[in-house]
mmCIF file of C-alpha atoms and ligand atoms in Angstrom:
data_model
loop_
_atom_site.group_PDB
_atom_site.id
_atom_site.type_symbol
_atom_site.label_atom_id
_atom_site.label_comp_id
_atom_site.label_asym_id
_atom_site.label_seq_id
_atom_site.Cartn_x
_atom_site.Cartn_y
_atom_site.Cartn_z
ATOM 1 C CA MET C 110 5.169 -33.049 26.706
ATOM 2 C CA ASN C 111 5.820 -29.439 27.683
ATOM 3 C CA THR C 112 9.319 -28.866 26.287
ATOM 4 C CA THR C 113 10.373 -28.958 22.649
ATOM 5 C CA THR C 114 13.246 -27.771 20.463
ATOM 6 C CA GLU C 115 13.291 -26.006 17.120
ATOM 7 C CA LYS C 116 15.954 -24.876 14.684
ATOM 8 C CA ALA C 117 15.648 -21.229 13.642
ATOM 9 C CA TYR C 118 17.124 -20.955 10.138
ATOM 10 C CA ALA C 119 18.676 -17.733 8.835
ATOM 11 C CA LYS C 120 17.527 -16.147 5.571
ATOM 12 C CA ILE C 121 19.374 -14.573 2.692
ATOM 13 C CA ASN C 122 17.935 -12.308 0.007
ATOM 14 C CA ILE C 123 18.663 -13.653 -3.469
ATOM 15 C CA SER C 124 17.201 -10.305 -4.535
ATOM 16 C CA LEU C 125 15.827 -7.302 -2.707
ATOM 17 C CA ASP C 126 13.836 -4.515 -4.344
ATOM 18 C CA VAL C 127 11.892 -1.672 -2.729
ATOM 19 C CA THR C 128 9.018 -0.671 -5.011
ATOM 20 C CA ALA C 129 7.159 2.065 -3.060
ATOM 21 C CA LYS C 130 6.904 3.975 0.203
ATOM 22 C CA ARG C 131 3.516 3.324 1.798
ATOM 23 C CA PRO C 132 1.239 5.683 3.696
ATOM 24 C CA ASP C 133 1.691 3.522 6.851
ATOM 25 C CA GLY C 134 5.445 4.288 6.892
ATOM 26 C CA TYR C 135 6.463 0.839 5.658
ATOM 27 C CA HIS C 136 7.790 0.085 2.190
ATOM 28 C CA ASP C 137 6.491 -2.270 -0.476
ATOM 29 C CA MET C 138 9.076 -4.921 -1.182
ATOM 30 C CA LEU C 139 9.767 -7.433 -3.957
ATOM 31 C CA MET C 140 12.215 -10.056 -2.701
ATOM 32 C CA VAL C 141 13.357 -13.574 -3.475
ATOM 33 C CA MET C 142 14.104 -15.058 -0.056
ATOM 34 C CA GLN C 143 15.899 -18.280 0.853
ATOM 35 C CA THR C 144 16.539 -20.061 4.141
ATOM 36 C CA VAL C 145 20.042 -21.407 4.769
ATOM 37 C CA SER C 146 21.280 -24.138 7.118
ATOM 38 C CA LEU C 147 22.981 -21.631 9.484
ATOM 39 C CA CYS C 148 20.643 -21.608 12.477
ATOM 40 C CA ASP C 149 19.975 -20.764 16.115
ATOM 41 C CA ASP C 150 18.855 -23.528 18.511
ATOM 42 C CA ILE C 151 15.686 -22.738 20.407
ATOM 43 C CA GLU C 152 14.223 -24.683 23.337
ATOM 44 C CA VAL C 153 10.712 -23.790 24.445
ATOM 45 C CA SER C 154 9.020 -24.973 27.681
ATOM 46 C CA LEU C 155 5.455 -24.263 28.741
ATOM 47 C CA VAL C 156 5.144 -22.917 32.288
ATOM 48 C CA GLU C 157 2.159 -22.163 34.526
ATOM 49 C CA ASN C 158 1.435 -18.719 35.951
ATOM 50 C CA GLN C 159 4.591 -17.052 34.650
ATOM 51 C CA ARG C 160 5.131 -14.457 31.975
ATOM 52 C CA SER C 161 7.144 -15.510 28.944
ATOM 53 C CA SER C 162 10.881 -14.921 29.249
ATOM 54 C CA ALA C 163 14.109 -15.834 27.488
ATOM 55 C CA THR C 164 17.759 -16.630 28.115
ATOM 56 C CA CYS C 165 20.453 -16.247 25.490
ATOM 57 C CA ASN C 166 24.107 -17.260 25.132
ATOM 58 C CA LEU C 167 24.891 -13.739 23.818
ATOM 59 C CA HIS C 168 24.878 -11.212 26.679
ATOM 60 C CA PHE C 169 24.040 -8.208 24.450
ATOM 61 C CA VAL C 170 20.760 -9.686 23.149
ATOM 62 C CA PRO C 171 17.779 -8.317 25.139
ATOM 63 C CA THR C 172 15.737 -11.074 26.806
ATOM 64 C CA ASP C 173 12.635 -9.031 27.747
ATOM 65 C CA GLU C 174 9.689 -7.994 25.507
ATOM 66 C CA ARG C 175 12.123 -6.249 23.132
ATOM 67 C CA ASN C 176 13.158 -9.746 22.065
ATOM 68 C CA LEU C 177 10.949 -10.815 19.140
ATOM 69 C CA ALA C 178 10.817 -14.401 20.470
ATOM 70 C CA VAL C 179 9.266 -13.227 23.770
ATOM 71 C CA LYS C 180 6.901 -10.905 21.876
ATOM 72 C CA ALA C 181 5.858 -13.840 19.653
ATOM 73 C CA ALA C 182 5.117 -16.062 22.682
ATOM 74 C CA GLU C 183 2.923 -13.398 24.316
ATOM 75 C CA LYS C 184 1.024 -12.871 21.036
ATOM 76 C CA PHE C 185 0.571 -16.627 20.637
ATOM 77 C CA PHE C 186 -1.082 -17.142 24.041
ATOM 78 C CA LYS C 187 -3.313 -14.095 23.567
ATOM 79 C CA ALA C 188 -4.449 -15.137 20.061
ATOM 80 C CA ALA C 189 -5.027 -18.759 21.170
ATOM 81 C CA GLY C 190 -7.043 -17.565 24.202
ATOM 82 C CA ILE C 191 -4.684 -19.424 26.572
ATOM 83 C CA GLU C 192 -4.515 -17.775 29.987
ATOM 84 C CA GLY C 193 -2.139 -18.365 32.916
ATOM 85 C CA ARG C 194 0.616 -19.838 30.777
ATOM 86 C CA GLY C 195 3.968 -18.582 29.581
ATOM 87 C CA ALA C 196 6.956 -19.831 27.620
ATOM 88 C CA LEU C 197 10.518 -20.229 28.885
ATOM 89 C CA ILE C 198 12.690 -19.739 25.831
ATOM 90 C CA LYS C 199 16.342 -20.840 25.782
ATOM 91 C CA MET C 200 18.134 -19.375 22.800
ATOM 92 C CA HIS C 201 21.524 -20.480 21.564
ATOM 93 C CA LYS C 202 22.390 -18.028 18.821
ATOM 94 C CA LEU C 203 24.767 -18.694 15.958
ATOM 95 C CA ILE C 204 23.170 -16.422 13.345
ATOM 96 C CA PRO C 205 25.083 -13.125 13.443
ATOM 97 C CA VAL C 206 23.072 -10.272 15.006
ATOM 98 C CA GLY C 207 22.437 -7.061 12.999
ATOM 99 C CA ALA C 208 23.374 -8.886 9.816
ATOM 100 C CA GLY C 209 20.238 -8.744 7.614
ATOM 101 C CA MET C 210 19.747 -12.483 8.069
ATOM 102 C CA ALA C 211 16.446 -12.271 10.010
ATOM 103 C CA GLY C 212 17.973 -13.941 13.084
ATOM 104 C CA GLY C 213 15.505 -12.350 15.535
ATOM 105 C CA SER C 214 12.606 -13.090 13.168
ATOM 106 C CA ALA C 215 13.743 -16.716 12.758
ATOM 107 C CA ASP C 216 13.812 -17.137 16.565
ATOM 108 C CA ALA C 217 10.286 -15.651 16.838
ATOM 109 C CA ALA C 218 9.008 -17.979 14.092
ATOM 110 C CA ALA C 219 10.634 -20.993 15.808
ATOM 111 C CA VAL C 220 8.849 -20.086 19.066
ATOM 112 C CA LEU C 221 5.509 -19.852 17.214
ATOM 113 C CA ARG C 222 6.048 -23.305 15.624
ATOM 114 C CA ALA C 223 7.100 -24.777 18.982
ATOM 115 C CA LEU C 224 4.156 -23.327 20.932
ATOM 116 C CA ASN C 225 1.704 -24.376 18.234
ATOM 117 C CA ARG C 226 2.966 -27.958 18.578
ATOM 118 C CA LEU C 227 3.034 -27.894 22.402
ATOM 119 C CA CYS C 228 -0.510 -26.489 22.591
ATOM 120 C CA GLY C 229 -2.199 -28.991 20.242
ATOM 121 C CA ARG C 230 -1.997 -26.989 17.014
ATOM 122 C CA PRO C 231 -4.599 -24.261 17.538
ATOM 123 C CA PHE C 232 -3.394 -22.557 14.316
ATOM 124 C CA ASP C 233 -2.905 -23.874 10.780
ATOM 125 C CA GLU C 234 0.087 -22.595 8.755
ATOM 126 C CA LYS C 235 -1.852 -19.645 7.289
ATOM 127 C CA ALA C 236 -3.117 -18.495 10.711
ATOM 128 C CA LEU C 237 0.373 -18.895 12.199
ATOM 129 C CA CYS C 238 1.806 -16.728 9.371
ATOM 130 C CA ASP C 239 -0.870 -14.067 10.002
ATOM 131 C CA LEU C 240 0.107 -14.021 13.684
ATOM 132 C CA ALA C 241 3.784 -13.887 12.696
ATOM 133 C CA GLY C 242 3.089 -10.770 10.597
ATOM 134 C CA GLU C 243 2.069 -8.940 13.794
ATOM 135 C CA VAL C 244 5.504 -9.690 15.288
ATOM 136 C CA GLY C 245 7.573 -8.381 12.339
ATOM 137 C CA SER C 246 7.679 -8.171 8.546
ATOM 138 C CA ASP C 247 10.193 -11.036 8.099
ATOM 139 C CA VAL C 248 8.603 -13.426 10.640
ATOM 140 C CA PRO C 249 5.941 -14.931 8.270
ATOM 141 C CA PHE C 250 8.678 -16.024 5.817
ATOM 142 C CA CYS C 251 10.593 -17.655 8.676
ATOM 143 C CA ILE C 252 7.611 -19.866 9.649
ATOM 144 C CA ALA C 253 8.265 -22.333 6.798
ATOM 145 C CA GLY C 254 11.172 -20.741 4.880
ATOM 146 C CA GLY C 255 12.439 -22.426 1.721
ATOM 147 C CA THR C 256 12.480 -20.381 -1.495
ATOM 148 C CA MET C 257 9.780 -17.705 -1.579
ATOM 149 C CA LEU C 258 8.766 -14.541 -3.404
ATOM 150 C CA ALA C 259 7.878 -11.962 -0.755
ATOM 151 C CA THR C 260 5.840 -8.826 -1.470
ATOM 152 C CA GLY C 261 3.906 -6.272 0.598
ATOM 153 C CA ARG C 262 5.894 -5.494 3.768
ATOM 154 C CA GLY C 263 7.537 -8.860 3.163
ATOM 155 C CA GLU C 264 4.630 -10.825 4.638
ATOM 156 C CA ILE C 265 2.849 -11.787 1.382
ATOM 157 C CA LEU C 266 4.512 -15.017 0.300
ATOM 158 C CA SER C 267 4.347 -17.212 -2.792
ATOM 159 C CA PRO C 268 6.415 -20.394 -3.025
ATOM 160 C CA LEU C 269 9.021 -20.571 -5.803
ATOM 161 C CA PRO C 270 10.850 -23.622 -7.200
ATOM 162 C CA GLU C 271 13.630 -24.662 -4.776
ATOM 163 C CA LEU C 272 17.070 -23.097 -5.123
ATOM 164 C CA PRO C 273 19.400 -25.662 -6.775
ATOM 165 C CA HIS C 274 21.730 -27.208 -4.146
ATOM 166 C CA CYS C 275 24.782 -25.059 -3.520
ATOM 167 C CA SER C 276 27.266 -23.915 -0.892
ATOM 168 C CA ILE C 277 26.767 -20.497 0.611
ATOM 169 C CA VAL C 278 29.508 -18.493 2.305
ATOM 170 C CA ILE C 279 28.409 -15.764 4.708
ATOM 171 C CA CYS C 280 30.659 -13.010 6.051
ATOM 172 C CA LYS C 281 29.506 -10.376 8.557
ATOM 173 C CA PRO C 282 31.786 -7.351 8.959
ATOM 174 C CA GLU C 283 32.065 -5.833 12.431
ATOM 175 C CA PHE C 284 29.657 -2.946 11.837
ATOM 176 C CA SER C 285 25.869 -3.439 11.869
ATOM 177 C CA THR C 286 23.185 -1.375 10.143
ATOM 178 C CA SER C 287 19.937 -0.058 11.596
ATOM 179 C CA THR C 288 17.005 -1.192 9.425
ATOM 180 C CA PRO C 289 14.777 1.919 9.928
ATOM 181 C CA GLU C 290 17.763 4.196 9.274
ATOM 182 C CA LEU C 291 18.677 2.429 6.045
ATOM 183 C CA PHE C 292 15.055 2.684 4.823
ATOM 184 C CA ARG C 293 15.168 6.450 5.606
ATOM 185 C CA LYS C 294 18.405 6.843 3.648
ATOM 186 C CA LEU C 295 16.874 4.897 0.765
ATOM 187 C CA ASP C 296 13.897 7.319 0.693
ATOM 188 C CA ALA C 297 16.330 10.189 0.126
ATOM 189 C CA ILE C 298 17.788 8.769 -3.099
ATOM 190 C CA LYS C 299 16.402 7.855 -6.503
ATOM 191 C CA LEU C 300 17.038 4.198 -7.256
ATOM 192 C CA ARG C 301 18.543 3.793 -10.722
ATOM 193 C CA CYS C 302 18.787 -0.002 -10.840
ATOM 194 C CA HIS C 303 16.396 -2.742 -9.841
ATOM 195 C CA PRO C 304 16.943 -6.488 -9.695
ATOM 196 C CA ASP C 305 15.711 -8.595 -12.610
ATOM 197 C CA THR C 306 13.278 -10.486 -10.367
ATOM 198 C CA ASN C 307 11.559 -12.200 -13.310
ATOM 199 C CA GLY C 308 14.951 -13.383 -14.586
ATOM 200 C CA ILE C 309 15.677 -14.867 -11.156
ATOM 201 C CA ILE C 310 12.312 -16.661 -11.120
ATOM 202 C CA GLU C 311 13.026 -18.039 -14.636
ATOM 203 C CA ALA C 312 16.454 -19.214 -13.405
ATOM 204 C CA LEU C 313 14.752 -21.024 -10.485
ATOM 205 C CA GLU C 314 12.230 -22.587 -12.883
ATOM 206 C CA SER C 315 15.016 -23.948 -15.077
ATOM 207 C CA GLY C 316 17.286 -24.837 -12.113
ATOM 208 C CA ASP C 317 20.028 -22.585 -13.532
ATOM 209 C CA LEU C 318 22.303 -21.495 -10.657
ATOM 210 C CA VAL C 319 24.654 -19.560 -12.985
ATOM 211 C CA LYS C 320 21.827 -17.451 -14.413
ATOM 212 C CA LEU C 321 20.403 -16.889 -10.921
ATOM 213 C CA SER C 322 23.749 -15.881 -9.382
ATOM 214 C CA ARG C 323 24.407 -13.321 -12.126
ATOM 215 C CA ARG C 324 21.091 -11.622 -11.403
ATOM 216 C CA MET C 325 21.363 -11.362 -7.599
ATOM 217 C CA TYR C 326 20.901 -7.715 -6.583
ATOM 218 C CA ASN C 327 20.084 -5.744 -3.439
ATOM 219 C CA VAL C 328 19.002 -2.089 -3.787
ATOM 220 C CA PHE C 329 20.254 -1.339 -0.245
ATOM 221 C CA GLU C 330 23.788 -1.586 -1.637
ATOM 222 C CA ASP C 331 23.014 1.586 -3.623
ATOM 223 C CA VAL C 332 22.426 3.656 -0.471
ATOM 224 C CA PRO C 333 25.534 5.813 -0.020
ATOM 225 C CA ASP C 334 27.504 4.649 3.027
ATOM 226 C CA ARG C 335 31.264 4.852 3.406
ATOM 227 C CA ARG C 336 31.255 1.431 5.067
ATOM 228 C CA HIS C 337 30.127 -0.080 1.776
ATOM 229 C CA SER C 338 33.764 -0.235 0.686
ATOM 230 C CA THR C 339 34.024 -3.136 3.176
ATOM 231 C CA ILE C 340 30.978 -4.772 1.536
ATOM 232 C CA ALA C 341 32.668 -4.368 -1.870
ATOM 233 C CA GLU C 342 35.894 -5.882 -0.517
ATOM 234 C CA ILE C 343 34.088 -8.971 0.819
ATOM 235 C CA LYS C 344 32.185 -9.400 -2.474
ATOM 236 C CA SER C 345 35.430 -9.194 -4.478
ATOM 237 C CA THR C 346 37.089 -11.805 -2.250
ATOM 238 C CA MET C 347 34.080 -14.137 -2.677
ATOM 239 C CA LEU C 348 34.234 -13.737 -6.484
ATOM 240 C CA ASP C 349 38.036 -14.146 -6.570
ATOM 241 C CA CYS C 350 37.580 -17.426 -4.667
ATOM 242 C CA GLY C 351 35.106 -18.762 -7.225
ATOM 243 C CA ALA C 352 31.679 -17.482 -6.119
ATOM 244 C CA MET C 353 29.102 -17.453 -8.938
ATOM 245 C CA GLY C 354 27.616 -14.290 -7.422
ATOM 246 C CA SER C 355 27.838 -12.299 -4.192
ATOM 247 C CA ILE C 356 25.641 -9.581 -2.661
ATOM 248 C CA MET C 357 24.716 -8.063 0.706
ATOM 249 C CA THR C 358 21.661 -9.663 2.368
ATOM 250 C CA GLY C 359 18.675 -7.607 3.609
ATOM 251 C CA THR C 360 19.776 -4.351 5.192
ATOM 252 C CA GLY C 361 23.229 -5.850 5.846
ATOM 253 C CA SER C 362 25.808 -5.888 6.949
ATOM 254 C CA ALA C 363 26.351 -9.591 6.094
ATOM 255 C CA VAL C 364 27.419 -10.508 2.565
ATOM 256 C CA PHE C 365 26.954 -13.952 1.040
ATOM 257 C CA GLY C 366 28.374 -15.742 -1.977
ATOM 258 C CA ILE C 367 26.912 -18.695 -3.907
ATOM 259 C CA PHE C 368 29.300 -21.522 -4.822
ATOM 260 C CA SER C 369 28.727 -24.712 -6.824
ATOM 261 C CA ASP C 370 31.939 -26.187 -5.417
ATOM 262 C CA ASP C 371 32.168 -27.037 -1.671
ATOM 263 C CA ALA C 372 35.986 -26.850 -1.611
ATOM 264 C CA ALA C 373 35.956 -23.384 -3.214
ATOM 265 C CA ALA C 374 33.395 -22.261 -0.611
ATOM 266 C CA GLN C 375 35.596 -23.587 2.190
ATOM 267 C CA GLY C 376 38.581 -21.770 0.668
ATOM 268 C CA ALA C 377 36.651 -18.478 0.485
ATOM 269 C CA CYS C 378 35.533 -18.860 4.092
ATOM 270 C CA GLU C 379 39.084 -19.481 5.290
ATOM 271 C CA LYS C 380 40.437 -16.535 3.326
ATOM 272 C CA LEU C 381 37.766 -14.164 4.671
ATOM 273 C CA LYS C 382 38.332 -15.436 8.234
ATOM 274 C CA LYS C 383 41.837 -13.940 8.140
ATOM 275 C CA GLU C 384 40.213 -10.502 8.167
ATOM 276 C CA PHE C 385 36.662 -10.979 9.474
ATOM 277 C CA LYS C 386 35.770 -12.943 12.611
ATOM 278 C CA LEU C 387 32.222 -13.885 11.624
ATOM 279 C CA CYS C 388 32.430 -16.169 8.578
ATOM 280 C CA TYR C 389 30.343 -19.276 7.943
ATOM 281 C CA THR C 390 29.639 -21.891 5.279
ATOM 282 C CA ALA C 391 26.067 -23.088 4.890
ATOM 283 C CA LYS C 392 23.771 -24.968 2.517
ATOM 284 C CA ASP C 393 20.390 -24.106 1.023
ATOM 285 C CA GLN C 394 17.700 -25.096 3.536
ATOM 286 C CA PRO C 395 14.430 -26.477 2.117
ATOM 287 C CA ARG C 396 10.951 -25.437 3.233
ATOM 288 C CA LEU C 397 9.785 -26.885 6.575
ATOM 289 C CA GLU C 398 6.585 -28.838 7.115
ATOM 290 C CA VAL C 399 4.575 -26.772 9.601
HETATM 291 O O1 LIG E 486 8.341 -5.054 10.492
HETATM 292 P P1 LIG E 486 9.582 -4.753 11.268
HETATM 293 O O2 LIG E 486 9.275 -4.392 12.694
HETATM 294 O O3 LIG E 486 10.614 -5.806 11.150
HETATM 295 O O4 LIG E 486 10.223 -3.449 10.607
HETATM 296 C C1 LIG E 486 11.240 -2.705 11.230
HETATM 297 C C2 LIG E 486 11.338 -1.341 10.559
HETATM 298 O O5 LIG E 486 11.833 -1.491 9.224
HETATM 299 C C3 LIG E 486 10.028 -0.624 10.386
HETATM 300 O O6 LIG E 486 9.729 0.155 11.511
HETATM 301 C C4 LIG E 486 10.273 0.246 9.166
HETATM 302 O O7 LIG E 486 11.020 1.395 9.533
HETATM 303 C C5 LIG E 486 11.179 -0.610 8.326
HETATM 304 N N1 LIG E 486 10.462 -1.401 7.300
HETATM 305 C C6 LIG E 486 9.928 -0.748 6.193
HETATM 306 N N2 LIG E 486 9.301 -1.490 5.232
HETATM 307 C C7 LIG E 486 9.218 -2.823 5.337
HETATM 308 C C8 LIG E 486 9.781 -3.510 6.447
HETATM 309 C C9 LIG E 486 10.402 -2.757 7.415
HETATM 310 O O8 LIG E 486 10.013 0.480 6.077
HETATM 311 N N3 LIG E 486 8.620 -3.521 4.354
#
C-alpha cells in the first residue's frame, strides 16, 4: 500500500489563556482544546525520487513548503532517515482558513499520521507529537485530538475527560486575523480577566455542559479591535438561538456556540447563514487512536 486517506479534524478552544511572554518570543498558554467533526480530507501517496508536494481545492492556499502539510512530510522523512522518497498530498479543505481552528495544523498532523502508517510506524505517538511540535505549536494537539489541556507553546498536552456530547455551531466572518499580530497586540495590553480553567476541568469531570459553557473564555477577545463588534454580533445571535455559551476560537476570527439541542443548533446556523457565508454545524470529535 502506498496511498492512504486521513481526516484532519478542526479544533476549538473551550478556553484560551496566555500566562506569560517567553524569552524565545513565544507565549506560555493554558488552553482547553477540543476537536470537532468539521474536517479536511487528506490523501497521501508515497512517491520515489520526488520532493513532497500538495494540491488543494482552494486556490489561495499555498502548496509549496509554506504549507504546513508539505513541511510536515519533509520533516517526517528526515527524522525517519528515509531518503529518496516524497509525499504527494491531496487536500480537500472544508475547515475555514484563517479562522483559529488549526486547519493547517490539522492537515500537517494528518500527513504525519498517514506517513507513519505508510512507512511501517517508525514513530510511536509520543515521538510523532515531538516531531509535530517542530512543525507548529498546534500540530501536536492535532495528532490525536479529543479533549486536552494544552500548556507551554501549546505542545504540552494532558488528556481531560471527554466533552459531553453536544452540537457545535461555527461561524467565520469574512475577515481573518494574523496570529503573530494578535499576540503582539496582546503584549501591549494588561489582561484583566482570565478563564476559570479549573472550573472548566471540574465541569468536564462531572460531565456538566452547562457549567462548562458558562466558563468558556478567550483572552484574545479582550484585544482591542474594531472588528470585534462582528464577533459580539455572532455571539449574541448564537445565544439568542439557544447556545449555552459562545466564544471566539484561538486567534479568530471564527466563533462557535455550544448547543445541547440539535434543532436549535440547526436554527442558529440557518439564521447566521443569512449574513455570513461560512457557517457550519459539527459534533464533538473524540480522541483518535494513533
Ligand atoms: O508555532 P506557530 O508557528 O504556529 O506560531 C505562529 C506564531 O504565533 C509564532 O511565530 C508566534 O508569533 C505566535 N505564537 C506565540 N506563542 C505561542 C504560539 C504561537 O507567540 N504559544
